[in-house]
Short mmCIF file of N, CA and C in Angstrom, two decimals:
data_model
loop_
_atom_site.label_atom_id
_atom_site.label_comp_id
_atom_site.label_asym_id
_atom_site.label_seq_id
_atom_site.Cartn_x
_atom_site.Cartn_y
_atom_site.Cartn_z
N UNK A 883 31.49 103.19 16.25
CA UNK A 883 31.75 104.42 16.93
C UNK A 883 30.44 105.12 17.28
N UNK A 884 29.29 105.39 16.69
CA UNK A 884 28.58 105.96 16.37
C UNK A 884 27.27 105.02 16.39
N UNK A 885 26.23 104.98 17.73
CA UNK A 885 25.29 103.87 17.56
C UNK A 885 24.32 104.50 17.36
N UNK A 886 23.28 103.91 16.16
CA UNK A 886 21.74 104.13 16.59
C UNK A 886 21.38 104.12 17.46
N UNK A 887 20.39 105.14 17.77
CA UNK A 887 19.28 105.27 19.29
C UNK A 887 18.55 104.08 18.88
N UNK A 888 18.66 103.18 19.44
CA UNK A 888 17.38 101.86 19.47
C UNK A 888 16.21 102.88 19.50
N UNK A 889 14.99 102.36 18.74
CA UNK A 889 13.59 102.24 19.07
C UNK A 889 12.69 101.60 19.72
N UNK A 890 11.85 101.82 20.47
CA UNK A 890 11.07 100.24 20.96
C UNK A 890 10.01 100.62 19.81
N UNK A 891 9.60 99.17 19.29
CA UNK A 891 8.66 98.93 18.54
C UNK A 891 7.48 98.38 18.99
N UNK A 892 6.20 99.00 18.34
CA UNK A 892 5.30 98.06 19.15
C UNK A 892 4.73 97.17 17.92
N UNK A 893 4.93 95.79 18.87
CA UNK A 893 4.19 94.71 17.95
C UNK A 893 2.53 94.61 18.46
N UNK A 894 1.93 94.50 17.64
CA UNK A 894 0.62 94.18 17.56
C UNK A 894 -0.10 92.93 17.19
N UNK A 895 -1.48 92.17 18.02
CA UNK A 895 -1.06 90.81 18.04
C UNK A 895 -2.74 91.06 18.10
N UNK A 896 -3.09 90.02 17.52
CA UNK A 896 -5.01 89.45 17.72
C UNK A 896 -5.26 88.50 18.09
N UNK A 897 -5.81 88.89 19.10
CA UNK A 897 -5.97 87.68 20.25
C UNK A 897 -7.34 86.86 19.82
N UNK A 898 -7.36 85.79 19.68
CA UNK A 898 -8.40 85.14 19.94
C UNK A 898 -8.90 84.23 20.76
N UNK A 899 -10.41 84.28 21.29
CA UNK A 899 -11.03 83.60 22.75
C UNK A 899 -11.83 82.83 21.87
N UNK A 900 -12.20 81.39 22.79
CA UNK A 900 -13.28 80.53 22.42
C UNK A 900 -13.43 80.44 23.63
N UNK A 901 -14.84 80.44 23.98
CA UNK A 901 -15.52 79.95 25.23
C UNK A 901 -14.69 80.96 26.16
N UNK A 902 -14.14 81.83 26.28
CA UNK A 902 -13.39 82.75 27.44
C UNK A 902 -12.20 82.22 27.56
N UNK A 903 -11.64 81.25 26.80
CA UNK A 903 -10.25 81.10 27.05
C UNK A 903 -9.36 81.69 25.57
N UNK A 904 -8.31 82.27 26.31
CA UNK A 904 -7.21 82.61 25.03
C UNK A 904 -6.89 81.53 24.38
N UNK A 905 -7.33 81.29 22.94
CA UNK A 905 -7.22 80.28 21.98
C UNK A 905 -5.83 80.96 21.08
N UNK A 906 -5.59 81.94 20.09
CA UNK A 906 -4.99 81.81 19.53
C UNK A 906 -4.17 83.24 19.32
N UNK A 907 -3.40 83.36 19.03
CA UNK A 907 -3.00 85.09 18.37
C UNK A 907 -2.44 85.40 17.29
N UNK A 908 -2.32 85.99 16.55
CA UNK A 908 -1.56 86.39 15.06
C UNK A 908 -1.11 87.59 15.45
N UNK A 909 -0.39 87.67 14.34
CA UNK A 909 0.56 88.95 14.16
C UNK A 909 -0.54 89.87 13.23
N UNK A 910 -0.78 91.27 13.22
CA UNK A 910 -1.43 91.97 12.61
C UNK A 910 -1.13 91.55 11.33
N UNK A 911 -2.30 91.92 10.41
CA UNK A 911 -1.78 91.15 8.62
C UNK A 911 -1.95 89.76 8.86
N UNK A 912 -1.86 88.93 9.72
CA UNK A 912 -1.71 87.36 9.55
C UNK A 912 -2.83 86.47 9.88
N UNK A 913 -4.07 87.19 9.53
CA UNK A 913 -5.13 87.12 10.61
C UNK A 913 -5.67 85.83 9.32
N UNK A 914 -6.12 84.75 9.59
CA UNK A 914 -6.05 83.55 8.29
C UNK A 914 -7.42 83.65 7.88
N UNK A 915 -7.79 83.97 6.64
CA UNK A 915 -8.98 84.50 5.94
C UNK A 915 -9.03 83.00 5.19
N UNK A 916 -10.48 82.83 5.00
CA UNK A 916 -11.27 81.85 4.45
C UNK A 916 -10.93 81.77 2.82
N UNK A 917 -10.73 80.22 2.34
CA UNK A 917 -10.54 80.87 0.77
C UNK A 917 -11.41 81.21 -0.04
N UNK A 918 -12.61 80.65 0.32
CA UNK A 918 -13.92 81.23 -0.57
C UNK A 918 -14.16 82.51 -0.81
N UNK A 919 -13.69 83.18 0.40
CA UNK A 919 -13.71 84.72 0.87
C UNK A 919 -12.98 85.54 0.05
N UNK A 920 -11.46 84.50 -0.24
CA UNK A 920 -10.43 85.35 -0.94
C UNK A 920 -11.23 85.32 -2.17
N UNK A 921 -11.38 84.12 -2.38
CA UNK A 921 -11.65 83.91 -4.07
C UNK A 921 -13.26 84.40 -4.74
N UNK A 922 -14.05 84.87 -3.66
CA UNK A 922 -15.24 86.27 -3.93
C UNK A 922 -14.55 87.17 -3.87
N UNK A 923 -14.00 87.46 -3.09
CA UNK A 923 -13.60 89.34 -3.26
C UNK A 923 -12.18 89.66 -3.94
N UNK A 924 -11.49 88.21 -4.40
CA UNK A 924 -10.73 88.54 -6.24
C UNK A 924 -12.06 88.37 -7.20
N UNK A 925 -12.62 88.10 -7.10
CA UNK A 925 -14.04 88.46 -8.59
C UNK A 925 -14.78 89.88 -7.97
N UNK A 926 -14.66 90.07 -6.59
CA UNK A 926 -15.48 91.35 -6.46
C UNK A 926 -14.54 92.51 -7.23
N UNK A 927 -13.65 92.52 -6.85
CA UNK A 927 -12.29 93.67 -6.64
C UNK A 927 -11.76 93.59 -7.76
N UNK A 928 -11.18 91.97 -8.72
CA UNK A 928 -10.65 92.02 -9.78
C UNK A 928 -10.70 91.32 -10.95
N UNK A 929 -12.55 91.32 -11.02
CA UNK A 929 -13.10 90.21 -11.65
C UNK A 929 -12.20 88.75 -11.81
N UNK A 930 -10.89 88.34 -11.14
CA UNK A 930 -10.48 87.60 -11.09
C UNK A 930 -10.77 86.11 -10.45
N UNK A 931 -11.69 85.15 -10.99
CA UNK A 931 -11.89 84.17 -10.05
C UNK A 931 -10.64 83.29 -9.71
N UNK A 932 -9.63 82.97 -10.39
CA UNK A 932 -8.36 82.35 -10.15
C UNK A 932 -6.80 83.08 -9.67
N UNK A 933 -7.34 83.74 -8.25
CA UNK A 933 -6.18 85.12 -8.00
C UNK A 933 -4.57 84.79 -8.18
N UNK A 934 -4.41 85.57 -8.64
CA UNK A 934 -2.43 85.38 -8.80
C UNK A 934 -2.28 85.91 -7.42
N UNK A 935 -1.19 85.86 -7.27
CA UNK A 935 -0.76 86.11 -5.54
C UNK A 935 -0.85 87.11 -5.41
N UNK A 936 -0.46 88.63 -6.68
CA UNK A 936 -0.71 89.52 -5.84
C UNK A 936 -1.89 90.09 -5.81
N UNK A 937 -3.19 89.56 -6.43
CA UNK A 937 -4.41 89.89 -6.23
C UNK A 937 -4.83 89.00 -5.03
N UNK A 938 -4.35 87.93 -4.41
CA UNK A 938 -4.43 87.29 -3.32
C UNK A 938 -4.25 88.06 -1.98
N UNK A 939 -2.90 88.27 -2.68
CA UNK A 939 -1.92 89.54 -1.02
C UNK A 939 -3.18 90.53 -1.16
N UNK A 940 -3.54 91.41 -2.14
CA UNK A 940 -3.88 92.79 -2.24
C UNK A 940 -5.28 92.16 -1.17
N UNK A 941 -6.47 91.09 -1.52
CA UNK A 941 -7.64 90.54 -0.68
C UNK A 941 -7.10 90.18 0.25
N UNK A 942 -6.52 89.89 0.57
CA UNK A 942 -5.89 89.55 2.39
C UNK A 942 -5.73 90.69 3.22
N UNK A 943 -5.28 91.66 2.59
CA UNK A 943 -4.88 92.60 3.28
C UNK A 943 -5.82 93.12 3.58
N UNK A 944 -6.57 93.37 2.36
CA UNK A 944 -7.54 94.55 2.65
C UNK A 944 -8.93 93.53 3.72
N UNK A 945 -8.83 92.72 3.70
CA UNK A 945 -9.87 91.57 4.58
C UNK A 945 -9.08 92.04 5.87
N UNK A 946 -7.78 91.36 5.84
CA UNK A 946 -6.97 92.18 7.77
C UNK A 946 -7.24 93.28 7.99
N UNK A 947 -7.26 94.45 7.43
CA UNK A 947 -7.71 95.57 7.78
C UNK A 947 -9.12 95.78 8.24
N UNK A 948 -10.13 95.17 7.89
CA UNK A 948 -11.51 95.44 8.19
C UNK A 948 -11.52 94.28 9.34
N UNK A 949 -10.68 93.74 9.72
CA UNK A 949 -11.49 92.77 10.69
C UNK A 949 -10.62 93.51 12.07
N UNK A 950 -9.37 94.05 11.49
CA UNK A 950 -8.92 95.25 12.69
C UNK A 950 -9.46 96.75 13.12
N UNK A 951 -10.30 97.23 11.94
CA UNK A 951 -10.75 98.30 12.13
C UNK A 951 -12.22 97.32 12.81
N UNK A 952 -12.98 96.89 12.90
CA UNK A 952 -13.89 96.44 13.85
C UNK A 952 -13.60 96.26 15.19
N UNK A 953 -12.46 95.85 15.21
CA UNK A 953 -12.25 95.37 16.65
C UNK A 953 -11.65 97.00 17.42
N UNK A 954 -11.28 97.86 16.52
CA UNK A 954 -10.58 98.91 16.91
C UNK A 954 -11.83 100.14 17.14
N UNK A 955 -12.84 100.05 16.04
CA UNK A 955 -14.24 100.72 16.13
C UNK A 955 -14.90 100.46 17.46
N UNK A 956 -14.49 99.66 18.61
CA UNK A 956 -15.87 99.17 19.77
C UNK A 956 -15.26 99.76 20.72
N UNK A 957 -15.50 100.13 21.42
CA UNK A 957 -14.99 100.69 22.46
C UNK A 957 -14.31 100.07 23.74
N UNK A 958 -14.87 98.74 23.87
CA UNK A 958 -13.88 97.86 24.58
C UNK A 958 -12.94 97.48 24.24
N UNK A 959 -12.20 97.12 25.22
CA UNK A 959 -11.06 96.62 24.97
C UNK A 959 -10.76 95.03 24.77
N UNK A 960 -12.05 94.04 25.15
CA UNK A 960 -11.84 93.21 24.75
C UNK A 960 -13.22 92.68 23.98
N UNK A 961 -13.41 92.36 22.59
CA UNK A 961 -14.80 92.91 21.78
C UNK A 961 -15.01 91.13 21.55
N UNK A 962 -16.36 91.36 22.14
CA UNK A 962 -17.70 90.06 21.74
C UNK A 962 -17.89 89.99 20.43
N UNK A 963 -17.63 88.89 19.89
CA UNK A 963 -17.93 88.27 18.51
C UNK A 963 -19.46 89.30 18.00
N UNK A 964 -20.26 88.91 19.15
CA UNK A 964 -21.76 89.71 18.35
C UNK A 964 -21.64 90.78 18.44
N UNK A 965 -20.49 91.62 18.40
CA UNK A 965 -20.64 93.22 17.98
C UNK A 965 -19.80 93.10 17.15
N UNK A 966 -19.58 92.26 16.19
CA UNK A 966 -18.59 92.75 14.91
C UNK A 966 -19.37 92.02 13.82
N UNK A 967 -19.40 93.23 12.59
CA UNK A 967 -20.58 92.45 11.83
C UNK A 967 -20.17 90.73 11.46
N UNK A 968 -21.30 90.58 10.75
CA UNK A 968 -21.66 88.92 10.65
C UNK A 968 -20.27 88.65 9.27
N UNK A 969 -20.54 89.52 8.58
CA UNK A 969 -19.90 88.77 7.18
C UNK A 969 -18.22 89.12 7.34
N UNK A 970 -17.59 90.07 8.18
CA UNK A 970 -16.13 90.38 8.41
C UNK A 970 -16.10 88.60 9.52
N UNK A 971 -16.66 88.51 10.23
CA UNK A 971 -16.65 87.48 11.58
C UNK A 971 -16.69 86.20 10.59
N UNK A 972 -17.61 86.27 9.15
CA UNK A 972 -17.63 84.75 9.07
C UNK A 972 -16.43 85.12 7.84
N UNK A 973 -15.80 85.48 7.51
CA UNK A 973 -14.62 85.98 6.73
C UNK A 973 -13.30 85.30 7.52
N UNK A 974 -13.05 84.76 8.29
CA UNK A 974 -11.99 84.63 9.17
C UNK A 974 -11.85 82.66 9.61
N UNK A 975 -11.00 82.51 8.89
CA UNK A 975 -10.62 81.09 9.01
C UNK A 975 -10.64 80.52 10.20
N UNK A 976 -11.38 80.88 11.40
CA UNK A 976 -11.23 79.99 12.50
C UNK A 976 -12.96 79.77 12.85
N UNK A 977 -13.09 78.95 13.52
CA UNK A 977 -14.34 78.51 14.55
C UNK A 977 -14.43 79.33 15.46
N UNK A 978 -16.07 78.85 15.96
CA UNK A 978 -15.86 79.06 17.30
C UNK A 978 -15.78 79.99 18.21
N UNK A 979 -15.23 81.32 17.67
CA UNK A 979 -14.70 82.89 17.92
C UNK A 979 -16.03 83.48 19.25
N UNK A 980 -15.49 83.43 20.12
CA UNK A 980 -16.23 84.29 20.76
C UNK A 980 -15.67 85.53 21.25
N UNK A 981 -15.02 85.95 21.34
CA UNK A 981 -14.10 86.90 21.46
C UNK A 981 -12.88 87.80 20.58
N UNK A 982 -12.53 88.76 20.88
CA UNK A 982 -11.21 89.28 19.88
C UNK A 982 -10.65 90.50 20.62
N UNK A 983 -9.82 90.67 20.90
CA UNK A 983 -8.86 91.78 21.54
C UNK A 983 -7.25 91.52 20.53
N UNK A 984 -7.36 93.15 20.67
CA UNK A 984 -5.90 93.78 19.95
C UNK A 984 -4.84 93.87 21.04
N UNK A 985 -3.50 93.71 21.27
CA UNK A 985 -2.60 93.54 22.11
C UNK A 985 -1.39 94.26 21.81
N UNK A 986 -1.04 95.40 22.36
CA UNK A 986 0.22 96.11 22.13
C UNK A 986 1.30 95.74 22.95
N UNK A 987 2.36 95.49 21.95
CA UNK A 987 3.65 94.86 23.14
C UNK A 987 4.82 95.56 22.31
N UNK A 988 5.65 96.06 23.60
CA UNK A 988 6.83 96.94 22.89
C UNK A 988 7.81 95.70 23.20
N UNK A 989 8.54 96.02 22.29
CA UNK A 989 9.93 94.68 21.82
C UNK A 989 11.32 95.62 21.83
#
């Protein structure tokens, strides 16, 4: 009888370029972090060198967040690998990266 007002939602997506072509995209949060990376910053964060998952989740997250607030800090809209520092850039499970743009899409 009685419907919810739908919302549009916006999904948010990270684009990644190699060589100027669109290589890959994730879903915000899904951005695939290096494990060495995880498994320094569970000994940075929770002296933990062998992370349980949720000291895993808790370094993932907080790694997705800094590699989105960089790309969100530049003022372009589509941001060159060499303006995002070195150690968030080599933090990030892919090659190659020359590029990164954020992508808003309402669903």
């Amino acid at each position: 009888m009685f419907l919810k007002k739908q919302r549009h939602i916006k999904e948010t997506t990270v684009i990644w370029y190699n060589d100027g072509a669109c290589n890959r995209s994730y879903d915000l949060g899904d951005i695939p972090i290096k494990e060495e990376v995880i498994i320094q910053k569970s000994i940075d964060f929770f002296s933990d060198p062998d992370p349980c998952y949720i000291h895993r989740g808790a370094v993932v997250v907080r790694l997705n967040e800094e590699v989105i607030r960089a790309i969100k800090d530049c003022p372009k809209e589509k941001v060159e690998a060499t303006d995002i520092e070195e150690s968030i850039l080599n933090s990030i499970a892919l090659e190659h990266i020359t590029a990164l743009k954020i992508e808003y899409q309402e669903r």
